mmCIF file with all atom_site columns, C-alpha atoms in Angstrom:
data_model
loop_
_atom_site.group_PDB
_atom_site.id
_atom_site.type_symbol
_atom_site.label_atom_id
_atom_site.label_alt_id
_atom_site.label_comp_id
_atom_site.label_asym_id
_atom_site.label_entity_id
_atom_site.label_seq_id
_atom_site.pdbx_PDB_ins_code
_atom_site.Cartn_x
_atom_site.Cartn_y
_atom_site.Cartn_z
_atom_site.occupancy
_atom_site.B_iso_or_equiv
_atom_site.pdbx_formal_charge
_atom_site.auth_seq_id
_atom_site.auth_comp_id
_atom_site.auth_asym_id
_atom_site.auth_atom_id
_atom_site.pdbx_PDB_model_num
ATOM 1   C CA . MET A 1 1   ? 14.922  13.304  -21.204 1.00 44.00 ? 54  MET A CA 1
ATOM 2   C CA . GLY A 1 2   ? 13.763  13.190  -24.833 1.00 54.00 ? 55  GLY A CA 1
ATOM 3   C CA . ARG A 1 3   ? 10.731  11.302  -25.962 1.00 67.00 ? 56  ARG A CA 1
ATOM 4   C CA . THR A 1 4   ? 11.399  8.170   -23.967 1.00 74.00 ? 57  THR A CA 1
ATOM 5   C CA . PRO A 1 5   ? 11.027  9.047   -20.286 1.00 79.00 ? 58  PRO A CA 1
ATOM 6   C CA . ALA A 1 6   ? 13.383  7.602   -17.692 1.00 85.00 ? 59  ALA A CA 1
ATOM 7   C CA . HIS A 1 7   ? 12.416  4.375   -15.942 1.00 92.00 ? 60  HIS A CA 1
ATOM 8   C CA . PRO A 1 8   ? 13.968  3.092   -12.717 1.00 92.00 ? 61  PRO A CA 1
ATOM 9   C CA . ASP A 1 9   ? 15.715  -0.273  -12.825 1.00 86.00 ? 62  ASP A CA 1
ATOM 10  C CA . HIS A 1 10  ? 15.291  -0.993  -9.136  1.00 88.00 ? 63  HIS A CA 1
ATOM 11  C CA . PHE A 1 11  ? 12.226  -0.744  -6.980  1.00 93.00 ? 64  PHE A CA 1
ATOM 12  C CA . ASP A 1 12  ? 11.667  0.727   -3.559  1.00 95.00 ? 65  ASP A CA 1
ATOM 13  C CA . LEU A 1 13  ? 8.766   -0.660  -1.529  1.00 95.00 ? 66  LEU A CA 1
ATOM 14  C CA . GLN A 1 14  ? 8.069   2.698   0.089   1.00 96.00 ? 67  GLN A CA 1
ATOM 15  C CA . ARG A 1 15  ? 7.833   4.425   -3.275  1.00 97.00 ? 68  ARG A CA 1
ATOM 16  C CA . VAL A 1 16  ? 5.715   1.642   -4.763  1.00 97.00 ? 69  VAL A CA 1
ATOM 17  C CA . LEU A 1 17  ? 3.258   1.838   -1.843  1.00 98.00 ? 70  LEU A CA 1
ATOM 18  C CA . GLU A 1 18  ? 3.119   5.631   -2.072  1.00 98.00 ? 71  GLU A CA 1
ATOM 19  C CA . ALA A 1 19  ? 2.165   5.175   -5.725  1.00 98.00 ? 72  ALA A CA 1
ATOM 20  C CA . LEU A 1 20  ? -0.417  2.485   -5.005  1.00 98.00 ? 73  LEU A CA 1
ATOM 21  C CA . VAL A 1 21  ? -2.103  4.237   -2.074  1.00 98.00 ? 74  VAL A CA 1
ATOM 22  C CA . ASP A 1 22  ? -3.822  6.584   -4.509  1.00 98.00 ? 75  ASP A CA 1
ATOM 23  C CA . PRO A 1 23  ? -7.107  5.161   -5.833  1.00 97.00 ? 76  PRO A CA 1
ATOM 24  C CA . VAL A 1 24  ? -6.723  6.738   -9.284  1.00 97.00 ? 77  VAL A CA 1
ATOM 25  C CA . ARG A 1 25  ? -3.270  5.215   -9.640  1.00 98.00 ? 78  ARG A CA 1
ATOM 26  C CA . ARG A 1 26  ? -4.564  1.817   -8.467  1.00 97.00 ? 79  ARG A CA 1
ATOM 27  C CA . SER A 1 27  ? -7.301  2.147   -11.075 1.00 97.00 ? 80  SER A CA 1
ATOM 28  C CA . ILE A 1 28  ? -4.682  2.691   -13.804 1.00 98.00 ? 81  ILE A CA 1
ATOM 29  C CA . VAL A 1 29  ? -2.783  -0.396  -12.617 1.00 98.00 ? 82  VAL A CA 1
ATOM 30  C CA . ASN A 1 30  ? -5.994  -2.430  -12.437 1.00 97.00 ? 83  ASN A CA 1
ATOM 31  C CA . GLN A 1 31  ? -7.074  -1.397  -15.935 1.00 97.00 ? 84  GLN A CA 1
ATOM 32  C CA . LEU A 1 32  ? -3.665  -2.357  -17.335 1.00 98.00 ? 85  LEU A CA 1
ATOM 33  C CA . ASP A 1 33  ? -3.737  -5.661  -15.476 1.00 97.00 ? 86  ASP A CA 1
ATOM 34  C CA . ALA A 1 34  ? -7.273  -6.477  -16.613 1.00 95.00 ? 87  ALA A CA 1
ATOM 35  C CA . SER A 1 35  ? -6.603  -5.599  -20.251 1.00 96.00 ? 88  SER A CA 1
ATOM 36  C CA . GLY A 1 36  ? -3.370  -7.545  -20.475 1.00 95.00 ? 89  GLY A CA 1
ATOM 37  C CA . GLN A 1 37  ? -2.058  -5.100  -23.068 1.00 96.00 ? 90  GLN A CA 1
ATOM 38  C CA . ASP A 1 38  ? -0.631  -1.616  -23.421 1.00 97.00 ? 91  ASP A CA 1
ATOM 39  C CA . ILE A 1 39  ? -3.077  1.292   -23.122 1.00 98.00 ? 92  ILE A CA 1
ATOM 40  C CA . ALA A 1 40  ? -2.582  4.847   -24.423 1.00 97.00 ? 93  ALA A CA 1
ATOM 41  C CA . CYS A 1 41  ? -2.825  7.615   -21.813 1.00 96.00 ? 94  CYS A CA 1
ATOM 42  C CA . GLY A 1 42  ? -6.108  8.706   -23.373 1.00 95.00 ? 95  GLY A CA 1
ATOM 43  C CA . GLY A 1 43  ? -7.532  5.186   -23.301 1.00 97.00 ? 96  GLY A CA 1
ATOM 44  C CA . PHE A 1 44  ? -8.132  4.839   -19.555 1.00 97.00 ? 97  PHE A CA 1
ATOM 45  C CA . ASP A 1 45  ? -11.427 5.391   -17.803 1.00 96.00 ? 98  ASP A CA 1
ATOM 46  C CA . LEU A 1 46  ? -10.386 7.929   -15.159 1.00 96.00 ? 99  LEU A CA 1
ATOM 47  C CA . PRO A 1 47  ? -12.388 10.558  -13.248 1.00 96.00 ? 100 PRO A CA 1
ATOM 48  C CA . VAL A 1 48  ? -9.638  13.174  -13.434 1.00 96.00 ? 101 VAL A CA 1
ATOM 49  C CA . SER A 1 49  ? -8.453  15.844  -15.840 1.00 96.00 ? 102 SER A CA 1
ATOM 50  C CA . LYS A 1 50  ? -5.829  15.057  -18.462 1.00 95.00 ? 103 LYS A CA 1
ATOM 51  C CA . SER A 1 51  ? -3.158  17.027  -16.584 1.00 96.00 ? 104 SER A CA 1
ATOM 52  C CA . THR A 1 52  ? -3.943  15.251  -13.306 1.00 97.00 ? 105 THR A CA 1
ATOM 53  C CA . ALA A 1 53  ? -3.846  11.908  -15.096 1.00 97.00 ? 106 ALA A CA 1
ATOM 54  C CA . THR A 1 54  ? -0.424  12.833  -16.531 1.00 97.00 ? 107 THR A CA 1
ATOM 55  C CA . HIS A 1 55  ? 0.806   13.430  -12.978 1.00 98.00 ? 108 HIS A CA 1
ATOM 56  C CA . HIS A 1 56  ? -0.493  10.020  -11.894 1.00 98.00 ? 109 HIS A CA 1
ATOM 57  C CA . PHE A 1 57  ? 1.184   8.301   -14.879 1.00 98.00 ? 110 PHE A CA 1
ATOM 58  C CA . ASN A 1 58  ? 4.462   10.010  -13.947 1.00 97.00 ? 111 ASN A CA 1
ATOM 59  C CA . VAL A 1 59  ? 4.253   8.816   -10.337 1.00 98.00 ? 112 VAL A CA 1
ATOM 60  C CA . LEU A 1 60  ? 3.569   5.259   -11.469 1.00 98.00 ? 113 LEU A CA 1
ATOM 61  C CA . ARG A 1 61  ? 6.422   5.357   -13.992 1.00 98.00 ? 114 ARG A CA 1
ATOM 62  C CA . GLU A 1 62  ? 8.901   6.807   -11.468 1.00 97.00 ? 115 GLU A CA 1
ATOM 63  C CA . ALA A 1 63  ? 7.969   4.113   -8.927  1.00 97.00 ? 116 ALA A CA 1
ATOM 64  C CA . GLY A 1 64  ? 8.618   1.450   -11.565 1.00 97.00 ? 117 GLY A CA 1
ATOM 65  C CA . LEU A 1 65  ? 5.038   0.246   -11.893 1.00 98.00 ? 118 LEU A CA 1
ATOM 66  C CA . ILE A 1 66  ? 4.544   1.197   -15.535 1.00 98.00 ? 119 ILE A CA 1
ATOM 67  C CA . ARG A 1 67  ? 6.695   1.626   -18.597 1.00 97.00 ? 120 ARG A CA 1
ATOM 68  C CA . GLN A 1 68  ? 5.877   4.334   -21.120 1.00 97.00 ? 121 GLN A CA 1
ATOM 69  C CA . HIS A 1 69  ? 6.815   4.589   -24.769 1.00 95.00 ? 122 HIS A CA 1
ATOM 70  C CA . TYR A 1 70  ? 5.549   6.447   -27.789 1.00 95.00 ? 123 TYR A CA 1
ATOM 71  C CA . VAL A 1 71  ? 3.722   4.971   -30.738 1.00 94.00 ? 124 VAL A CA 1
ATOM 72  C CA . GLY A 1 72  ? 3.386   7.890   -33.159 1.00 94.00 ? 125 GLY A CA 1
ATOM 73  C CA . THR A 1 73  ? 1.949   10.662  -31.017 1.00 93.00 ? 126 THR A CA 1
ATOM 74  C CA . SER A 1 74  ? 0.349   8.337   -28.454 1.00 95.00 ? 127 SER A CA 1
ATOM 75  C CA . ARG A 1 75  ? 2.095   7.725   -25.163 1.00 96.00 ? 128 ARG A CA 1
ATOM 76  C CA . MET A 1 76  ? 1.508   4.056   -24.408 1.00 97.00 ? 129 MET A CA 1
ATOM 77  C CA . ASN A 1 77  ? 1.583   2.507   -20.927 1.00 98.00 ? 130 ASN A CA 1
ATOM 78  C CA . SER A 1 78  ? 2.484   -1.038  -19.989 1.00 98.00 ? 131 SER A CA 1
ATOM 79  C CA . LEU A 1 79  ? 2.410   -2.625  -16.569 1.00 98.00 ? 132 LEU A CA 1
ATOM 80  C CA . ARG A 1 80  ? 5.855   -3.806  -15.412 1.00 97.00 ? 133 ARG A CA 1
ATOM 81  C CA . ARG A 1 81  ? 4.156   -6.856  -14.004 1.00 96.00 ? 134 ARG A CA 1
ATOM 82  C CA . ALA A 1 82  ? 6.975   -9.382  -14.197 1.00 96.00 ? 135 ALA A CA 1
ATOM 83  C CA . GLU A 1 83  ? 9.507   -6.992  -12.655 1.00 96.00 ? 136 GLU A CA 1
ATOM 84  C CA . MET A 1 84  ? 7.117   -6.040  -9.848  1.00 96.00 ? 137 MET A CA 1
ATOM 85  C CA . ASP A 1 85  ? 6.318   -9.692  -9.187  1.00 96.00 ? 138 ASP A CA 1
ATOM 86  C CA . GLU A 1 86  ? 10.043  -10.377 -8.947  1.00 95.00 ? 139 GLU A CA 1
ATOM 87  C CA . ALA A 1 87  ? 10.691  -7.429  -6.626  1.00 95.00 ? 140 ALA A CA 1
ATOM 88  C CA . PHE A 1 88  ? 7.576   -7.768  -4.428  1.00 96.00 ? 141 PHE A CA 1
ATOM 89  C CA . PRO A 1 89  ? 6.052   -11.217 -4.926  1.00 96.00 ? 142 PRO A CA 1
ATOM 90  C CA . GLY A 1 90  ? 2.298   -11.276 -4.518  1.00 96.00 ? 143 GLY A CA 1
ATOM 91  C CA . LEU A 1 91  ? 1.802   -7.540  -4.045  1.00 97.00 ? 144 LEU A CA 1
ATOM 92  C CA . LEU A 1 92  ? 0.120   -6.757  -7.366  1.00 97.00 ? 145 LEU A CA 1
ATOM 93  C CA . ASP A 1 93  ? -1.780  -10.039 -7.205  1.00 97.00 ? 146 ASP A CA 1
ATOM 94  C CA . ALA A 1 94  ? -3.193  -9.054  -3.817  1.00 97.00 ? 147 ALA A CA 1
ATOM 95  C CA . LEU A 1 95  ? -4.175  -5.566  -4.929  1.00 96.00 ? 148 LEU A CA 1
ATOM 96  C CA . THR A 1 96  ? -5.724  -6.519  -8.251  1.00 94.00 ? 149 THR A CA 1
ATOM 97  C CA . ARG A 1 97  ? -7.646  -9.324  -6.525  1.00 92.00 ? 150 ARG A CA 1
ATOM 98  C CA . ALA A 1 98  ? -8.888  -6.863  -3.897  1.00 88.00 ? 151 ALA A CA 1
ATOM 99  C CA . ALA A 1 99  ? -10.057 -4.560  -6.683  1.00 84.00 ? 152 ALA A CA 1
ATOM 100 C CA . ASP A 1 100 ? -11.982 -7.431  -8.261  1.00 74.00 ? 153 ASP A CA 1
ATOM 101 C CA . ARG A 1 101 ? -13.756 -8.148  -4.979  1.00 67.00 ? 154 ARG A CA 1
ATOM 102 C CA . ALA A 1 102 ? -14.579 -4.624  -3.900  1.00 55.00 ? 155 ALA A CA 1
ATOM 103 C CA . GLN A 1 103 ? -16.231 -1.708  -5.521  1.00 42.00 ? 156 GLN A CA 1
ATOM 104 C CA . VAL A 1 104 ? -13.435 0.601   -6.540  1.00 39.00 ? 157 VAL A CA 1
ATOM 105 C CA . VAL A 1 105 ? -14.243 3.998   -5.141  1.00 42.00 ? 158 VAL A CA 1
ATOM 106 C CA . VAL A 1 106 ? -12.280 6.570   -7.030  1.00 43.00 ? 159 VAL A CA 1
ATOM 107 C CA . ALA A 1 107 ? -11.924 10.038  -5.569  1.00 41.00 ? 160 ALA A CA 1
ATOM 108 C CA . LEU A 1 108 ? -13.117 12.854  -7.793  1.00 41.00 ? 161 LEU A CA 1
ATOM 109 C CA . ASP A 1 109 ? -10.545 15.214  -9.199  1.00 40.00 ? 162 ASP A CA 1
ATOM 110 C CA . ALA A 1 110 ? -10.008 17.928  -6.600  1.00 37.00 ? 163 ALA A CA 1
ATOM 111 C CA . MET B 1 1   ? -14.995 4.340   24.587  1.00 44.00 ? 204 MET B CA 1
ATOM 112 C CA . GLY B 1 2   ? -13.887 2.814   27.875  1.00 54.00 ? 205 GLY B CA 1
ATOM 113 C CA . ARG B 1 3   ? -10.822 0.708   28.250  1.00 67.00 ? 206 ARG B CA 1
ATOM 114 C CA . THR B 1 4   ? -11.454 -1.482  25.255  1.00 74.00 ? 207 THR B CA 1
ATOM 115 C CA . PRO B 1 5   ? -11.100 0.678   22.149  1.00 79.00 ? 208 PRO B CA 1
ATOM 116 C CA . ALA B 1 6   ? -13.445 0.251   19.192  1.00 85.00 ? 209 ALA B CA 1
ATOM 117 C CA . HIS B 1 7   ? -12.419 -2.090  16.397  1.00 92.00 ? 210 HIS B CA 1
ATOM 118 C CA . PRO B 1 8   ? -13.954 -2.116  12.919  1.00 92.00 ? 211 PRO B CA 1
ATOM 119 C CA . ASP B 1 9   ? -15.639 -5.309  11.780  1.00 87.00 ? 212 ASP B CA 1
ATOM 120 C CA . HIS B 1 10  ? -15.224 -4.595  8.108   1.00 88.00 ? 213 HIS B CA 1
ATOM 121 C CA . PHE B 1 11  ? -12.169 -3.517  6.187   1.00 93.00 ? 214 PHE B CA 1
ATOM 122 C CA . ASP B 1 12  ? -11.662 -0.891  3.535   1.00 95.00 ? 215 ASP B CA 1
ATOM 123 C CA . LEU B 1 13  ? -8.750  -1.360  1.141   1.00 96.00 ? 216 LEU B CA 1
ATOM 124 C CA . GLN B 1 14  ? -8.130  2.375   0.877   1.00 96.00 ? 217 GLN B CA 1
ATOM 125 C CA . ARG B 1 15  ? -7.910  2.745   4.644   1.00 97.00 ? 218 ARG B CA 1
ATOM 126 C CA . VAL B 1 16  ? -5.730  -0.345  4.993   1.00 97.00 ? 219 VAL B CA 1
ATOM 127 C CA . LEU B 1 17  ? -3.297  0.955   2.371   1.00 98.00 ? 220 LEU B CA 1
ATOM 128 C CA . GLU B 1 18  ? -3.226  4.402   3.993   1.00 98.00 ? 221 GLU B CA 1
ATOM 129 C CA . ALA B 1 19  ? -2.257  2.647   7.216   1.00 98.00 ? 222 ALA B CA 1
ATOM 130 C CA . LEU B 1 20  ? 0.376   0.480   5.559   1.00 98.00 ? 223 LEU B CA 1
ATOM 131 C CA . VAL B 1 21  ? 2.018   3.220   3.499   1.00 98.00 ? 224 VAL B CA 1
ATOM 132 C CA . ASP B 1 22  ? 3.694   4.536   6.638   1.00 98.00 ? 225 ASP B CA 1
ATOM 133 C CA . PRO B 1 23  ? 7.014   2.788   7.362   1.00 96.00 ? 226 PRO B CA 1
ATOM 134 C CA . VAL B 1 24  ? 6.617   2.982   11.147  1.00 97.00 ? 227 VAL B CA 1
ATOM 135 C CA . ARG B 1 25  ? 3.201   1.339   10.910  1.00 98.00 ? 228 ARG B CA 1
ATOM 136 C CA . ARG B 1 26  ? 4.553   -1.328  8.559   1.00 97.00 ? 229 ARG B CA 1
ATOM 137 C CA . SER B 1 27  ? 7.298   -1.939  11.106  1.00 97.00 ? 230 SER B CA 1
ATOM 138 C CA . ILE B 1 28  ? 4.680   -2.504  13.833  1.00 98.00 ? 231 ILE B CA 1
ATOM 139 C CA . VAL B 1 29  ? 2.842   -4.980  11.592  1.00 98.00 ? 232 VAL B CA 1
ATOM 140 C CA . ASN B 1 30  ? 6.089   -6.726  10.677  1.00 97.00 ? 233 ASN B CA 1
ATOM 141 C CA . GLN B 1 31  ? 7.169   -7.043  14.322  1.00 97.00 ? 234 GLN B CA 1
ATOM 142 C CA . LEU B 1 32  ? 3.786   -8.524  15.269  1.00 98.00 ? 235 LEU B CA 1
ATOM 143 C CA . ASP B 1 33  ? 3.929   -10.900 12.313  1.00 96.00 ? 236 ASP B CA 1
ATOM 144 C CA . ALA B 1 34  ? 7.482   -11.998 13.083  1.00 95.00 ? 237 ALA B CA 1
ATOM 145 C CA . SER B 1 35  ? 6.812   -12.554 16.782  1.00 96.00 ? 238 SER B CA 1
ATOM 146 C CA . GLY B 1 36  ? 3.601   -14.498 16.252  1.00 95.00 ? 239 GLY B CA 1
ATOM 147 C CA . GLN B 1 37  ? 2.265   -13.231 19.582  1.00 96.00 ? 240 GLN B CA 1
ATOM 148 C CA . ASP B 1 38  ? 0.763   -10.136 21.187  1.00 97.00 ? 241 ASP B CA 1
ATOM 149 C CA . ILE B 1 39  ? 3.124   -7.276  21.980  1.00 98.00 ? 242 ILE B CA 1
ATOM 150 C CA . ALA B 1 40  ? 2.577   -4.457  24.487  1.00 97.00 ? 243 ALA B CA 1
ATOM 151 C CA . CYS B 1 41  ? 2.753   -0.913  23.084  1.00 96.00 ? 244 CYS B CA 1
ATOM 152 C CA . GLY B 1 42  ? 6.028   -0.401  24.932  1.00 95.00 ? 245 GLY B CA 1
ATOM 153 C CA . GLY B 1 43  ? 7.518   -3.615  23.574  1.00 97.00 ? 246 GLY B CA 1
ATOM 154 C CA . PHE B 1 44  ? 8.107   -2.551  19.990  1.00 97.00 ? 247 PHE B CA 1
ATOM 155 C CA . ASP B 1 45  ? 11.393  -1.320  18.577  1.00 96.00 ? 248 ASP B CA 1
ATOM 156 C CA . LEU B 1 46  ? 10.274  1.989   17.051  1.00 96.00 ? 249 LEU B CA 1
ATOM 157 C CA . PRO B 1 47  ? 12.232  5.170   16.233  1.00 96.00 ? 250 PRO B CA 1
ATOM 158 C CA . VAL B 1 48  ? 9.420   7.481   17.369  1.00 96.00 ? 251 VAL B CA 1
ATOM 159 C CA . SER B 1 49  ? 8.191   9.042   20.605  1.00 96.00 ? 252 SER B CA 1
ATOM 160 C CA . LYS B 1 50  ? 5.592   7.281   22.734  1.00 95.00 ? 253 LYS B CA 1
ATOM 161 C CA . SER B 1 51  ? 2.861   9.741   21.705  1.00 96.00 ? 254 SER B CA 1
ATOM 162 C CA . THR B 1 52  ? 3.684   9.332   18.028  1.00 97.00 ? 255 THR B CA 1
ATOM 163 C CA . ALA B 1 53  ? 3.654   5.574   18.446  1.00 97.00 ? 256 ALA B CA 1
ATOM 164 C CA . THR B 1 54  ? 0.220   5.811   20.093  1.00 97.00 ? 257 THR B CA 1
ATOM 165 C CA . HIS B 1 55  ? -1.041  7.661   17.013  1.00 98.00 ? 258 HIS B CA 1
ATOM 166 C CA . HIS B 1 56  ? 0.322   4.918   14.756  1.00 98.00 ? 259 HIS B CA 1
ATOM 167 C CA . PHE B 1 57  ? -1.309  2.186   16.877  1.00 98.00 ? 260 PHE B CA 1
ATOM 168 C CA . ASN B 1 58  ? -4.620  4.044   16.630  1.00 97.00 ? 261 ASN B CA 1
ATOM 169 C CA . VAL B 1 59  ? -4.402  4.284   12.835  1.00 98.00 ? 262 VAL B CA 1
ATOM 170 C CA . LEU B 1 60  ? -3.641  0.566   12.582  1.00 98.00 ? 263 LEU B CA 1
ATOM 171 C CA . ARG B 1 61  ? -6.489  -0.322  14.936  1.00 98.00 ? 264 ARG B CA 1
ATOM 172 C CA . GLU B 1 62  ? -8.998  1.898   13.126  1.00 97.00 ? 265 GLU B CA 1
ATOM 173 C CA . ALA B 1 63  ? -8.025  0.363   9.787   1.00 97.00 ? 266 ALA B CA 1
ATOM 174 C CA . GLY B 1 64  ? -8.605  -3.108  11.238  1.00 97.00 ? 267 GLY B CA 1
ATOM 175 C CA . LEU B 1 65  ? -5.004  -4.274  11.119  1.00 98.00 ? 268 LEU B CA 1
ATOM 176 C CA . ILE B 1 66  ? -4.503  -4.723  14.847  1.00 98.00 ? 269 ILE B CA 1
ATOM 177 C CA . ARG B 1 67  ? -6.659  -5.510  17.867  1.00 97.00 ? 270 ARG B CA 1
ATOM 178 C CA . GLN B 1 68  ? -5.891  -3.892  21.220  1.00 97.00 ? 271 GLN B CA 1
ATOM 179 C CA . HIS B 1 69  ? -6.814  -5.015  24.717  1.00 95.00 ? 272 HIS B CA 1
ATOM 180 C CA . TYR B 1 70  ? -5.558  -4.383  28.217  1.00 95.00 ? 273 TYR B CA 1
ATOM 181 C CA . VAL B 1 71  ? -3.692  -6.796  30.415  1.00 94.00 ? 274 VAL B CA 1
ATOM 182 C CA . GLY B 1 72  ? -3.405  -4.986  33.711  1.00 94.00 ? 275 GLY B CA 1
ATOM 183 C CA . THR B 1 73  ? -2.061  -1.580  32.753  1.00 93.00 ? 276 THR B CA 1
ATOM 184 C CA . SER B 1 74  ? -0.417  -2.763  29.524  1.00 95.00 ? 277 SER B CA 1
ATOM 185 C CA . ARG B 1 75  ? -2.155  -2.171  26.218  1.00 96.00 ? 278 ARG B CA 1
ATOM 186 C CA . MET B 1 76  ? -1.486  -5.276  24.175  1.00 97.00 ? 279 MET B CA 1
ATOM 187 C CA . ASN B 1 77  ? -1.546  -5.439  20.383  1.00 98.00 ? 280 ASN B CA 1
ATOM 188 C CA . SER B 1 78  ? -2.379  -8.398  18.199  1.00 98.00 ? 281 SER B CA 1
ATOM 189 C CA . LEU B 1 79  ? -2.281  -8.617  14.425  1.00 98.00 ? 282 LEU B CA 1
ATOM 190 C CA . ARG B 1 80  ? -5.702  -9.368  12.893  1.00 97.00 ? 283 ARG B CA 1
ATOM 191 C CA . ARG B 1 81  ? -3.942  -11.628 10.455  1.00 96.00 ? 284 ARG B CA 1
ATOM 192 C CA . ALA B 1 82  ? -6.715  -14.109 9.694   1.00 96.00 ? 285 ALA B CA 1
ATOM 193 C CA . GLU B 1 83  ? -9.306  -11.378 9.141   1.00 96.00 ? 286 GLU B CA 1
ATOM 194 C CA . MET B 1 84  ? -6.948  -9.404  6.899   1.00 96.00 ? 287 MET B CA 1
ATOM 195 C CA . ASP B 1 85  ? -6.072  -12.529 4.939   1.00 96.00 ? 288 ASP B CA 1
ATOM 196 C CA . GLU B 1 86  ? -9.780  -13.161 4.451   1.00 95.00 ? 289 GLU B CA 1
ATOM 197 C CA . ALA B 1 87  ? -10.503 -9.565  3.375   1.00 95.00 ? 290 ALA B CA 1
ATOM 198 C CA . PHE B 1 88  ? -7.401  -9.009  1.219   1.00 96.00 ? 291 PHE B CA 1
ATOM 199 C CA . PRO B 1 89  ? -5.802  -12.361 0.425   1.00 96.00 ? 292 PRO B CA 1
ATOM 200 C CA . GLY B 1 90  ? -2.053  -12.197 0.030   1.00 97.00 ? 293 GLY B CA 1
ATOM 201 C CA . LEU B 1 91  ? -1.633  -8.533  0.965   1.00 97.00 ? 294 LEU B CA 1
ATOM 202 C CA . LEU B 1 92  ? 0.047   -8.999  4.345   1.00 97.00 ? 295 LEU B CA 1
ATOM 203 C CA . ASP B 1 93  ? 2.020   -11.954 2.998   1.00 97.00 ? 296 ASP B CA 1
ATOM 204 C CA . ALA B 1 94  ? 3.398   -9.758  0.213   1.00 97.00 ? 297 ALA B CA 1
ATOM 205 C CA . LEU B 1 95  ? 4.297   -6.899  2.542   1.00 96.00 ? 298 LEU B CA 1
ATOM 206 C CA . THR B 1 96  ? 5.880   -8.985  5.283   1.00 94.00 ? 299 THR B CA 1
ATOM 207 C CA . ARG B 1 97  ? 7.858   -10.912 2.657   1.00 92.00 ? 300 ARG B CA 1
ATOM 208 C CA . ALA B 1 98  ? 9.036   -7.626  1.125   1.00 88.00 ? 301 ALA B CA 1
ATOM 209 C CA . ALA B 1 99  ? 10.170  -6.498  4.578   1.00 84.00 ? 302 ALA B CA 1
ATOM 210 C CA . ASP B 1 100 ? 12.152  -9.698  4.990   1.00 74.00 ? 303 ASP B CA 1
ATOM 211 C CA . ARG B 1 101 ? 13.916  -9.137  1.668   1.00 67.00 ? 304 ARG B CA 1
ATOM 212 C CA . ALA B 1 102 ? 14.677  -5.463  1.955   1.00 54.00 ? 305 ALA B CA 1
ATOM 213 C CA . GLN B 1 103 ? 16.253  -3.286  4.524   1.00 42.00 ? 306 GLN B CA 1
ATOM 214 C CA . VAL B 1 104 ? 13.388  -1.548  6.274   1.00 39.00 ? 307 VAL B CA 1
ATOM 215 C CA . VAL B 1 105 ? 14.159  2.128   6.241   1.00 42.00 ? 308 VAL B CA 1
ATOM 216 C CA . VAL B 1 106 ? 12.150  3.797   8.937   1.00 43.00 ? 309 VAL B CA 1
ATOM 217 C CA . ALA B 1 107 ? 11.727  7.543   8.881   1.00 40.00 ? 310 ALA B CA 1
ATOM 218 C CA . LEU B 1 108 ? 12.819  9.333   12.009  1.00 41.00 ? 311 LEU B CA 1
ATOM 219 C CA . ASP B 1 109 ? 10.199  10.965  14.173  1.00 40.00 ? 312 ASP B CA 1
ATOM 220 C CA . ALA B 1 110 ? 9.607   14.420  12.705  1.00 37.00 ? 313 ALA B CA 1
#
């Protein structure tokens, strides 16, 4: 698939929820949402190994939640916020708001 | 626990999402939301056995999404909509709206 990984152009609620049920993946989404800008894979605060994080980024990308592209050797991540809001109005709003209100408990890397 | 099962009085986002990631459980929530009234366990349109359905009702109740009580020999289910909306504003709205827009694909009982 070359250096630009494949991204879906339609979104399945089941797949999106399976992506968002994981607390590490919600943390990635919340960090992107809070920053309002693209973040390199190495730039997130995550309690998991690099290879586990790569898996989580792949799940999010394949569900349509993030878009990835390279800048030099850095793989950058952007939240597909507008497309998600169009497909599932209010869903990311509800989850990022919930994260603001609650302590985000992130499971340790198993 | 007698005839009135225990219900949580606080809500955990992780547990709520783990309940809602299952399409049969989302279908139960959507049917309660659409009807606007209590529904007996036997009154739902679900593609699973009675014992599997009972498991799904238990998961929803333990996550705080539904309240159960007996009327005679019927176990009735009500959506804890106001409490969920207070705990996680917009979450049930987003999911029930998504169900309205998309075909709900429900996995067959395994």
